[in-house]
XYZ file of N, CA and C in Angstrom:
669
model
N -43.004 -1.915 -15.997
C -43.175 -2.809 -17.144
C -41.823 -3.044 -17.823
N -41.569 -4.294 -18.195
C -40.343 -4.661 -18.903
C -40.748 -5.409 -20.168
N -40.490 -4.788 -21.329
C -40.888 -5.380 -22.613
C -42.380 -5.692 -22.621
N -43.204 -4.800 -22.052
C -44.649 -4.997 -22.038
C -45.129 -5.949 -20.963
N -44.228 -6.471 -20.132
C -44.593 -7.410 -19.075
C -44.402 -6.760 -17.706
N -45.221 -7.223 -16.743
C -44.973 -6.797 -15.372
C -43.683 -7.463 -14.902
N -43.118 -6.922 -13.807
C -41.872 -7.494 -13.308
C -42.036 -8.976 -12.975
N -43.168 -9.322 -12.358
C -43.416 -10.719 -11.989
C -43.498 -11.608 -13.224
N -44.199 -11.107 -14.263
C -44.324 -11.881 -15.512
C -42.964 -12.037 -16.183
N -42.156 -10.968 -16.130
C -40.824 -11.016 -16.750
C -39.940 -12.051 -16.049
N -39.998 -12.073 -14.704
C -39.197 -13.039 -13.948
C -39.613 -14.458 -14.289
N -40.925 -14.696 -14.360
C -41.418 -16.035 -14.692
C -40.972 -16.460 -16.078
N -40.998 -15.521 -17.011
C -40.573 -15.837 -18.381
C -39.091 -16.175 -18.427
N -38.282 -15.423 -17.692
C -36.847 -15.680 -17.666
C -36.550 -17.027 -17.011
N -37.271 -17.346 -15.937
C -37.078 -18.642 -15.277
C -37.412 -19.788 -16.214
N -38.462 -19.602 -16.994
C -38.847 -20.642 -17.951
C -37.778 -20.822 -19.028
N -37.251 -19.693 -19.524
C -36.194 -19.763 -20.546
C -34.974 -20.486 -20.002
N -34.559 -20.094 -18.806
C -33.360 -20.690 -18.219
C -33.558 -22.171 -17.917
N -34.797 -22.542 -17.570
C -35.068 -23.944 -17.275
C -34.942 -24.843 -18.482
N -35.079 -24.270 -19.658
C -34.992 -25.057 -20.896
C -33.583 -25.068 -21.485
N -32.637 -24.361 -20.834
C -31.280 -24.246 -21.374
C -30.326 -25.188 -20.675
N -29.275 -25.538 -21.393
C -28.184 -26.297 -20.790
C -27.307 -25.339 -19.998
N -26.361 -25.881 -19.224
C -25.471 -25.049 -18.416
C -24.691 -24.080 -19.283
N -24.157 -24.544 -20.397
C -23.381 -23.695 -21.280
C -24.242 -22.584 -21.876
N -25.493 -22.946 -22.238
C -26.397 -21.953 -22.816
C -26.760 -20.881 -21.789
N -26.932 -21.296 -20.526
C -27.235 -20.330 -19.472
C -26.097 -19.332 -19.299
N -24.842 -19.852 -19.348
C -23.671 -18.974 -19.214
C -23.613 -17.978 -20.355
N -23.831 -18.457 -21.583
C -23.800 -17.571 -22.758
C -24.923 -16.540 -22.688
N -26.096 -16.982 -22.231
C -27.247 -16.079 -22.125
C -26.973 -14.980 -21.097
N -26.384 -15.390 -19.978
C -26.038 -14.416 -18.944
C -25.039 -13.397 -19.472
N -24.002 -13.868 -20.148
C -22.979 -12.972 -20.688
C -23.580 -11.981 -21.677
N -24.513 -12.474 -22.492
C -25.073 -11.633 -23.546
C -26.058 -10.598 -23.019
N -26.884 -10.970 -22.052
C -27.970 -10.096 -21.620
C -27.764 -9.429 -20.255
N -26.983 -10.029 -19.385
C -26.924 -9.533 -18.008
C -25.549 -9.079 -17.517
N -24.484 -9.554 -18.151
C -23.139 -9.267 -17.636
C -22.859 -7.772 -17.561
N -23.212 -7.036 -18.621
C -22.948 -5.603 -18.630
C -23.729 -4.896 -17.517
N -24.988 -5.335 -17.318
C -25.792 -4.722 -16.260
C -25.206 -5.000 -14.880
N -24.709 -6.214 -14.672
C -24.114 -6.577 -13.386
C -22.856 -5.754 -13.128
N -22.012 -5.627 -14.158
C -20.778 -4.833 -14.026
C -21.128 -3.383 -13.697
N -22.135 -2.851 -14.416
C -22.560 -1.473 -14.167
C -23.070 -1.304 -12.738
N -23.877 -2.283 -12.283
C -24.424 -2.210 -10.921
C -23.320 -2.262 -9.864
N -22.309 -3.100 -10.102
C -21.188 -3.210 -9.163
C -20.412 -1.902 -9.103
N -20.179 -1.291 -10.273
C -19.454 -0.018 -10.315
C -20.223 1.063 -9.561
N -21.541 1.121 -9.795
C -22.376 2.109 -9.091
C -22.324 1.876 -7.590
N -22.381 0.614 -7.170
C -22.333 0.290 -5.747
C -21.010 0.717 -5.125
N -19.901 0.456 -5.830
C -18.578 0.856 -5.336
C -18.499 2.372 -5.189
N -19.015 3.099 -6.190
C -18.989 4.559 -6.143
C -19.833 5.094 -4.981
N -20.977 4.469 -4.747
C -21.832 4.890 -3.639
C -21.155 4.651 -2.290
N -20.509 3.487 -2.165
C -19.792 3.182 -0.926
C -18.659 4.175 -0.708
N -17.903 4.462 -1.784
C -16.796 5.424 -1.694
C -17.313 6.806 -1.285
N -18.462 7.209 -1.876
C -19.034 8.515 -1.566
C -19.467 8.586 -0.106
N -20.108 7.525 0.380
C -20.553 7.504 1.767
C -19.369 7.559 2.733
N -18.296 6.828 2.409
C -17.097 6.841 3.250
C -16.458 8.222 3.248
N -16.365 8.825 2.045
C -15.745 10.141 1.907
C -16.531 11.193 2.685
N -17.854 11.145 2.567
C -18.701 12.094 3.296
C -18.573 11.868 4.797
N -18.562 10.594 5.194
C -18.430 10.274 6.614
C -17.126 10.770 7.197
N -16.023 10.573 6.457
C -14.718 11.030 6.940
C -14.663 12.546 7.013
N -15.383 13.197 6.092
C -15.396 14.656 6.091
C -16.072 15.238 7.316
N -16.954 14.475 7.945
C -17.675 14.951 9.119
C -17.011 14.512 10.430
N -15.786 13.988 10.339
C -15.102 13.587 11.563
C -14.775 14.806 12.423
N -14.826 14.620 13.720
C -14.506 15.715 14.625
C -13.022 16.033 14.607
N -12.702 17.320 14.650
C -11.304 17.739 14.610
C -10.682 17.724 16.005
N -9.622 16.945 16.160
C -8.925 16.868 17.444
C -8.098 18.119 17.675
N -7.344 18.519 16.665
C -6.495 19.707 16.764
C -5.998 20.068 15.367
N -5.715 21.356 15.169
C -5.146 21.820 13.900
C -3.862 22.579 14.195
N -2.786 22.155 13.573
C -1.493 22.800 13.808
C -0.860 23.300 12.534
N 0.033 24.264 12.676
C 0.787 24.785 11.540
C 2.259 24.866 11.880
N 3.097 24.459 10.948
C 4.552 24.507 11.133
C 5.085 25.615 10.234
N 5.675 26.653 10.852
C 6.015 27.879 10.131
C 7.524 28.075 10.028
N 7.996 28.204 8.803
C 9.410 28.519 8.530
C 10.381 27.548 9.181
N 9.945 26.343 9.429
C 10.815 25.291 9.940
C 10.547 24.020 9.141
N 11.568 23.229 8.940
C 11.418 22.007 8.152
C 11.112 20.841 9.076
N 9.927 20.296 8.915
C 9.483 19.158 9.713
C 9.661 17.881 8.897
N 10.311 16.893 9.485
C 10.538 15.634 8.774
C 9.225 14.868 8.624
N 9.236 13.860 7.746
C 8.051 13.021 7.572
C 7.700 12.314 8.873
N 8.739 11.891 9.593
C 8.504 11.253 10.894
C 7.853 12.237 11.870
N 8.264 13.513 11.770
C 7.671 14.535 12.619
C 6.203 14.760 12.296
N 5.873 14.738 11.010
C 4.472 14.890 10.596
C 3.625 13.743 11.142
N 4.171 12.549 11.084
C 3.455 11.389 11.627
C 3.294 11.512 13.139
N 4.338 12.006 13.794
C 4.291 12.184 15.246
C 3.176 13.145 15.647
N 2.979 14.191 14.848
C 1.973 15.201 15.167
C 0.580 14.845 14.667
N 0.459 13.769 13.914
C -0.844 13.400 13.368
C -1.259 11.993 13.793
N -0.812 10.976 13.059
C -1.246 9.606 13.338
C -0.839 9.140 14.736
N 0.401 9.425 15.117
C 0.860 8.980 16.432
C 0.162 9.747 17.565
N -0.210 10.977 17.288
C -0.955 11.742 18.291
C -2.342 11.147 18.490
N -2.951 10.692 17.404
C -4.251 10.022 17.510
C -4.140 8.773 18.378
N -3.060 8.031 18.186
C -2.830 6.837 19.001
C -2.642 7.221 20.471
N -1.893 8.285 20.698
C -1.652 8.790 22.056
C -2.964 9.117 22.769
N -3.930 9.627 22.014
C -5.224 10.003 22.575
C -6.221 8.846 22.602
N -5.807 7.714 22.012
C -6.731 6.582 21.847
C -7.988 7.008 21.081
N -7.779 7.842 20.059
C -8.886 8.362 19.262
C -9.053 7.533 17.988
N -10.281 7.298 17.599
C -10.580 6.522 16.397
C -10.501 7.412 15.154
N -9.818 6.933 14.128
C -9.720 7.679 12.882
C -11.044 7.707 12.121
N -11.967 6.852 12.527
C -13.276 6.835 11.878
C -14.136 8.019 12.322
N -13.865 8.520 13.514
C -14.685 9.604 14.047
C -13.898 10.882 14.347
N -12.570 10.788 14.364
C -11.749 11.949 14.696
C -10.630 12.127 13.669
N -10.094 13.343 13.600
C -8.985 13.607 12.695
C -8.093 14.705 13.261
N -6.842 14.701 12.814
C -5.886 15.750 13.142
C -5.545 16.488 11.856
N -5.615 17.803 11.884
C -5.232 18.601 10.728
C -3.855 19.224 10.981
N -2.991 19.118 9.981
C -1.627 19.641 10.121
C -1.174 20.264 8.812
N -0.719 21.507 8.902
C -0.092 22.183 7.757
C 1.406 22.212 8.030
N 2.164 21.267 7.464
C 3.561 21.099 7.858
C 4.558 22.011 7.129
N 4.075 22.803 6.185
C 5.030 23.562 5.361
C 4.539 24.978 5.066
N 4.279 25.740 6.126
C 3.926 27.158 5.970
C 5.218 27.964 5.945
N 5.413 28.729 4.876
C 6.622 29.553 4.788
C 6.229 30.985 4.463
N 6.646 31.910 5.307
C 6.437 33.338 5.037
C 7.787 33.927 4.676
N 7.787 34.692 3.587
C 9.043 35.166 3.006
C 8.885 36.631 2.620
N 9.855 37.465 2.982
C 9.810 38.885 2.643
C 9.756 39.104 1.140
N 10.282 38.182 0.361
C 10.260 38.313 -1.098
C 8.934 37.851 -1.700
N 8.047 37.349 -0.865
C 6.741 36.876 -1.329
C 5.667 37.447 -0.406
N 5.254 38.694 -0.646
C 4.257 39.338 0.229
C 2.955 38.549 0.352
N 2.609 37.804 -0.690
C 1.367 37.042 -0.654
C 1.401 35.967 0.439
N 2.606 35.464 0.730
C 2.708 34.440 1.773
C 2.274 35.011 3.119
N 2.574 36.291 3.346
C 2.135 36.938 4.584
C 0.617 37.143 4.581
N 0.088 37.535 3.424
C -1.348 37.798 3.307
C -2.158 36.538 3.591
N -1.725 35.425 3.012
C -2.434 34.159 3.205
C -2.363 33.719 4.665
N -1.172 33.803 5.234
C -0.988 33.385 6.629
C -1.793 34.273 7.572
N -1.808 35.571 7.285
C -2.572 36.504 8.114
C -4.063 36.157 8.079
N -4.567 35.834 6.897
C -5.982 35.473 6.756
C -6.295 34.203 7.546
N -5.388 33.245 7.504
C -5.593 31.996 8.247
C -5.615 32.243 9.751
N -4.713 33.092 10.209
C -4.671 33.403 11.642
C -5.910 34.185 12.069
N -6.354 35.089 11.204
C -7.517 35.917 11.536
C -8.793 35.092 11.625
N -8.834 33.971 10.925
C -10.027 33.117 10.940
C -9.864 31.919 11.872
N -8.897 32.002 12.777
C -8.682 30.956 13.796
C -8.473 29.578 13.181
N -7.699 29.524 12.110
C -7.466 28.247 11.421
C -6.679 27.278 12.294
N -5.705 27.789 13.039
C -4.795 26.919 13.786
C -5.025 27.015 15.296
N -4.870 25.877 15.951
C -4.880 25.848 17.420
C -3.489 26.105 17.978
N -2.480 25.703 17.218
C -1.101 25.919 17.657
C -0.196 26.104 16.455
N 0.944 26.728 16.704
C 1.987 26.892 15.687
C 3.307 26.410 16.258
N 4.090 25.780 15.411
C 5.493 25.490 15.707
C 6.271 26.349 14.730
N 7.017 27.319 15.245
C 7.511 28.372 14.364
C 8.901 28.862 14.740
N 9.478 29.583 13.805
C 10.749 30.257 14.075
C 10.458 31.655 14.610
N 11.495 32.458 14.764
C 11.349 33.798 15.319
C 10.482 34.691 14.432
N 10.637 34.574 13.118
C 9.866 35.420 12.200
C 8.370 35.135 12.305
N 8.025 33.866 12.339
C 6.620 33.506 12.462
C 6.036 33.956 13.786
N 6.822 33.830 14.858
C 6.377 34.274 16.177
C 6.134 35.779 16.188
N 7.074 36.531 15.637
C 6.948 37.989 15.616
C 5.717 38.426 14.834
N 5.467 37.772 13.715
C 4.325 38.140 12.876
C 3.011 37.843 13.582
N 2.896 36.651 14.162
C 1.662 36.268 14.849
C 1.410 37.151 16.070
N 2.481 37.486 16.796
C 2.339 38.325 17.989
C 1.889 39.731 17.615
N 2.427 40.245 16.532
C 2.048 41.581 16.076
C 0.570 41.645 15.709
N 0.039 40.544 15.211
C -1.371 40.494 14.809
C -2.321 40.315 15.993
N -1.777 40.102 17.165
C -2.568 39.912 18.392
C -3.485 38.690 18.302
N -2.951 37.607 17.755
C -3.720 36.362 17.668
C -3.097 35.264 18.528
N -2.168 35.654 19.381
C -1.433 34.703 20.205
C -1.970 34.721 21.634
N -2.146 33.540 22.202
C -2.614 33.446 23.585
C -1.537 33.945 24.549
N -1.968 34.622 25.584
C -1.060 35.025 26.657
C -0.920 33.830 27.598
N 0.224 33.181 27.561
C 0.403 31.944 28.317
C 0.321 32.152 29.826
N 0.559 33.369 30.288
C 0.410 33.649 31.716
C -1.045 33.467 32.153
N -1.951 33.573 31.194
C -3.377 33.432 31.489
C -3.912 32.049 31.123
N -3.125 31.295 30.389
C -3.604 30.018 29.850
C -3.014 28.810 30.574
N -1.726 28.877 30.876
C -1.064 27.731 31.509
C -1.474 27.587 32.966
N -1.669 26.353 33.390
C -1.912 26.100 34.802
C -0.626 26.375 35.576
N -0.765 26.692 36.837
C 0.374 27.162 37.634
C 1.523 26.141 37.668
N 1.184 24.856 37.798
C 2.233 23.833 37.867
C 3.044 23.799 36.582
N 2.349 23.819 35.436
C 3.038 23.777 34.147
C 3.798 25.074 33.900
N 3.216 26.178 34.327
C 3.878 27.474 34.154
C 5.193 27.521 34.920
N 5.197 26.991 36.132
C 6.425 26.951 36.919
C 7.447 26.017 36.293
N 6.972 24.897 35.793
C 7.860 23.909 35.173
C 8.539 24.484 33.942
N 7.827 25.349 33.215
C 8.350 25.899 31.958
C 8.810 27.348 32.093
N 8.971 27.802 33.308
C 9.251 29.223 33.530
C 10.465 29.732 32.756
N 11.496 28.881 32.624
C 12.701 29.325 31.916
C 12.573 29.184 30.399
N 11.442 28.658 29.941
C 11.223 28.480 28.502
C 10.146 29.408 27.952
N 9.446 30.095 28.837
C 8.403 31.013 28.383
C 9.045 32.263 27.804
N 8.588 32.637 26.609
C 9.176 33.763 25.875
C 8.178 34.924 25.850
N 8.645 36.101 26.214
C 7.787 37.292 26.229
C 8.065 38.149 25.006
N 6.967 38.636 24.406
C 7.063 39.507 23.239
C 5.997 40.595 23.342
N 6.241 41.728 22.673
C 5.253 42.808 22.638
C 4.179 42.461 21.618
N 2.927 42.664 22.026
C 1.789 42.275 21.201
C 1.053 43.495 20.658
N 0.789 43.491 19.355
C -0.005 44.543 18.735
C 0.661 45.896 18.715
N -0.119 46.897 18.334
C 0.427 48.248 18.199
C 0.678 48.924 19.542
N -0.050 48.479 20.582
C 0.131 49.131 21.887
C 1.363 48.635 22.633
N 1.991 47.557 22.100
C 3.242 47.074 22.668
C 3.129 46.398 24.005
N 1.929 45.904 24.351
C 1.757 45.190 25.612
C 2.556 43.892 25.586
N 3.353 43.672 26.608
C 4.183 42.465 26.652
C 3.375 41.296 27.202
N 3.417 40.188 26.479
C 2.694 38.992 26.908
C 3.623 37.776 26.848
N 3.219 36.734 27.541
C 3.928 35.446 27.431
C 3.448 34.800 26.137
N 4.210 34.971 25.064
C 3.728 34.664 23.714
C 4.011 33.242 23.257
N 5.025 32.599 23.823
C 5.408 31.294 23.295
C 6.241 30.521 24.301
N 6.448 29.274 23.980
C 7.351 28.422 24.747
C 8.462 27.963 23.814
N 9.680 28.202 24.208
C 10.797 27.745 23.369
C 10.959 26.231 23.531
N 10.942 25.530 22.411
C 11.068 24.063 22.440
C 12.297 23.595 21.658
N 13.244 24.511 21.477
C 14.448 24.195 20.695
C 15.179 22.970 21.227
N 15.276 22.867 22.536
C 16.080 21.799 23.146
C 15.281 20.542 23.477
N 14.041 20.471 23.055
C 13.236 19.285 23.339
C 13.626 18.132 22.420
N 13.319 16.920 22.858
C 13.595 15.740 22.033
C 12.816 15.802 20.728
N 11.607 16.363 20.796
C 10.792 16.502 19.583
C 11.527 17.309 18.525
N 12.007 18.485 18.905
C 12.687 19.360 17.944
C 13.990 18.735 17.449
N 14.744 18.163 18.356
C 16.021 17.553 17.967
C 15.827 16.397 16.991
N 14.744 15.650 17.171
C 14.500 14.481 16.321
C 13.823 14.806 14.998
N 12.956 15.836 15.016
C 12.069 16.006 13.863
C 12.135 17.349 13.144
N 12.791 18.351 13.744
C 12.728 19.705 13.184
C 14.117 20.197 12.792
N 14.167 20.830 11.632
C 15.406 21.462 11.181
C 15.089 22.918 10.877
N 15.530 23.819 11.752
C 15.168 25.228 11.571
C 16.376 26.138 11.407
N 17.511 25.746 11.953
C 18.684 26.606 11.900
C 18.667 27.682 12.961
N 17.662 27.645 13.831
C 17.565 28.643 14.896
C 16.631 28.160 15.969
N 16.133 29.083 16.745
C 15.239 28.717 17.837
C 13.855 28.326 17.300
N 13.201 27.431 18.039
C 11.876 26.944 17.655
C 10.915 27.195 18.812
N 9.715 27.670 18.471
C 8.749 28.045 19.495
C 7.412 27.326 19.290
N 6.738 27.089 20.408
C 5.370 26.566 20.378
C 4.448 27.708 20.773
N 3.480 27.992 19.910
C 2.575 29.123 20.108
C 1.136 28.621 20.124
N 0.362 29.109 21.067
C -1.064 28.796 21.109
C -1.828 29.939 20.473
N -2.695 29.608 19.548
C -3.441 30.630 18.825
C -4.853 30.127 18.558
N -5.622 30.883 17.777
C -6.957 30.431 17.410
C -8.027 30.817 18.413
N -9.106 30.050 18.406
C -10.270 30.297 19.258
C -9.924 30.027 20.725
N -10.104 31.007 21.599
C -9.792 30.785 23.029
C -10.531 29.598 23.635
N -11.718 29.311 23.124
C -12.477 28.172 23.644
C -11.812 26.839 23.331
N -10.848 26.862 22.407
C -10.170 25.630 21.998
C -8.703 25.603 22.394
N -8.305 26.478 23.307
C -6.912 26.479 23.765
C -6.532 25.127 24.369
N -7.497 24.436 24.928
C -7.228 23.127 25.527
C -6.655 22.138 24.523
N -7.067 22.244 23.263
C -6.533 21.359 22.231
C -5.029 21.566 22.069
N -4.612 22.834 22.066
C -3.193 23.145 21.926
C -2.406 22.728 23.163
N -3.002 22.915 24.321
C -2.321 22.535 25.561
C -2.083 21.030 25.617
N -3.028 20.268 25.118
C -2.860 18.813 25.079
C -1.725 18.439 24.136
N -1.642 19.124 22.989
C -0.549 18.865 22.070
C 0.789 19.259 22.679
N 0.836 20.377 23.378
C 2.059 20.805 24.056
C 2.521 19.739 25.046
N 1.603 19.225 25.824
C 1.917 18.178 26.787
C 2.517 16.953 26.083
N 1.926 16.599 24.967
C 2.391 15.451 24.170
C 3.810 15.674 23.656
N 4.076 16.871 23.145
C 5.401 17.197 22.613
C 6.456 17.175 23.720
N 6.112 17.728 24.869
C 7.069 17.787 25.972
C 7.362 16.415 26.569
N 6.434 15.472 26.393
C 6.642 14.114 26.908
C 7.556 13.292 26.012
N 7.814 13.757 24.795
C 8.661 13.001 23.868
C 10.051 12.814 24.442
N 10.506 11.559 24.455
C 11.845 11.255 24.989
C 12.833 10.969 23.850
């Protein structure tokens, strides 16, 4: 009911009123009685559309998640590892996304930085890391690093044999193929400023090692 009338009766009454008005009177009547409601309805519609888009984007499938540790990655490098990687995969941004933490820094003067990073590694936050020696040593000690001797296919392993880096893992000191040195790659030369050696590390859920391997392939193809 609207002002004691059914919706149909209200519409008929409004049509009758408008039929008796001049063009100018109709405009004034609209401004006085309906303009605010129309503006409100448009705002609500925009908010609903924004909410639906935001929720939809939040449910996009994750292509890969990477972390850059104790090395300075340029803005161009961030784009290379995110938007340009999506293009490389021919993946739609409407259904897929790349997650990248480009500025992870662990510092002896900030113990909390180690605590946070350790928690992220323990919960398989990252599929891969691009890191300096300190980050590599920390991740290897935590035993969250893939043994590349078990992960790389034989052809790729042979191709990278002089770049595979071995480190002792965990408290038992078992030596594993912990990383690939990418210091001399075009990717590192163009996008990374570390002041030392740079490594690519595969970490996270073993079922998702393929995501990191695909990223490694992409990085090594950079000319």
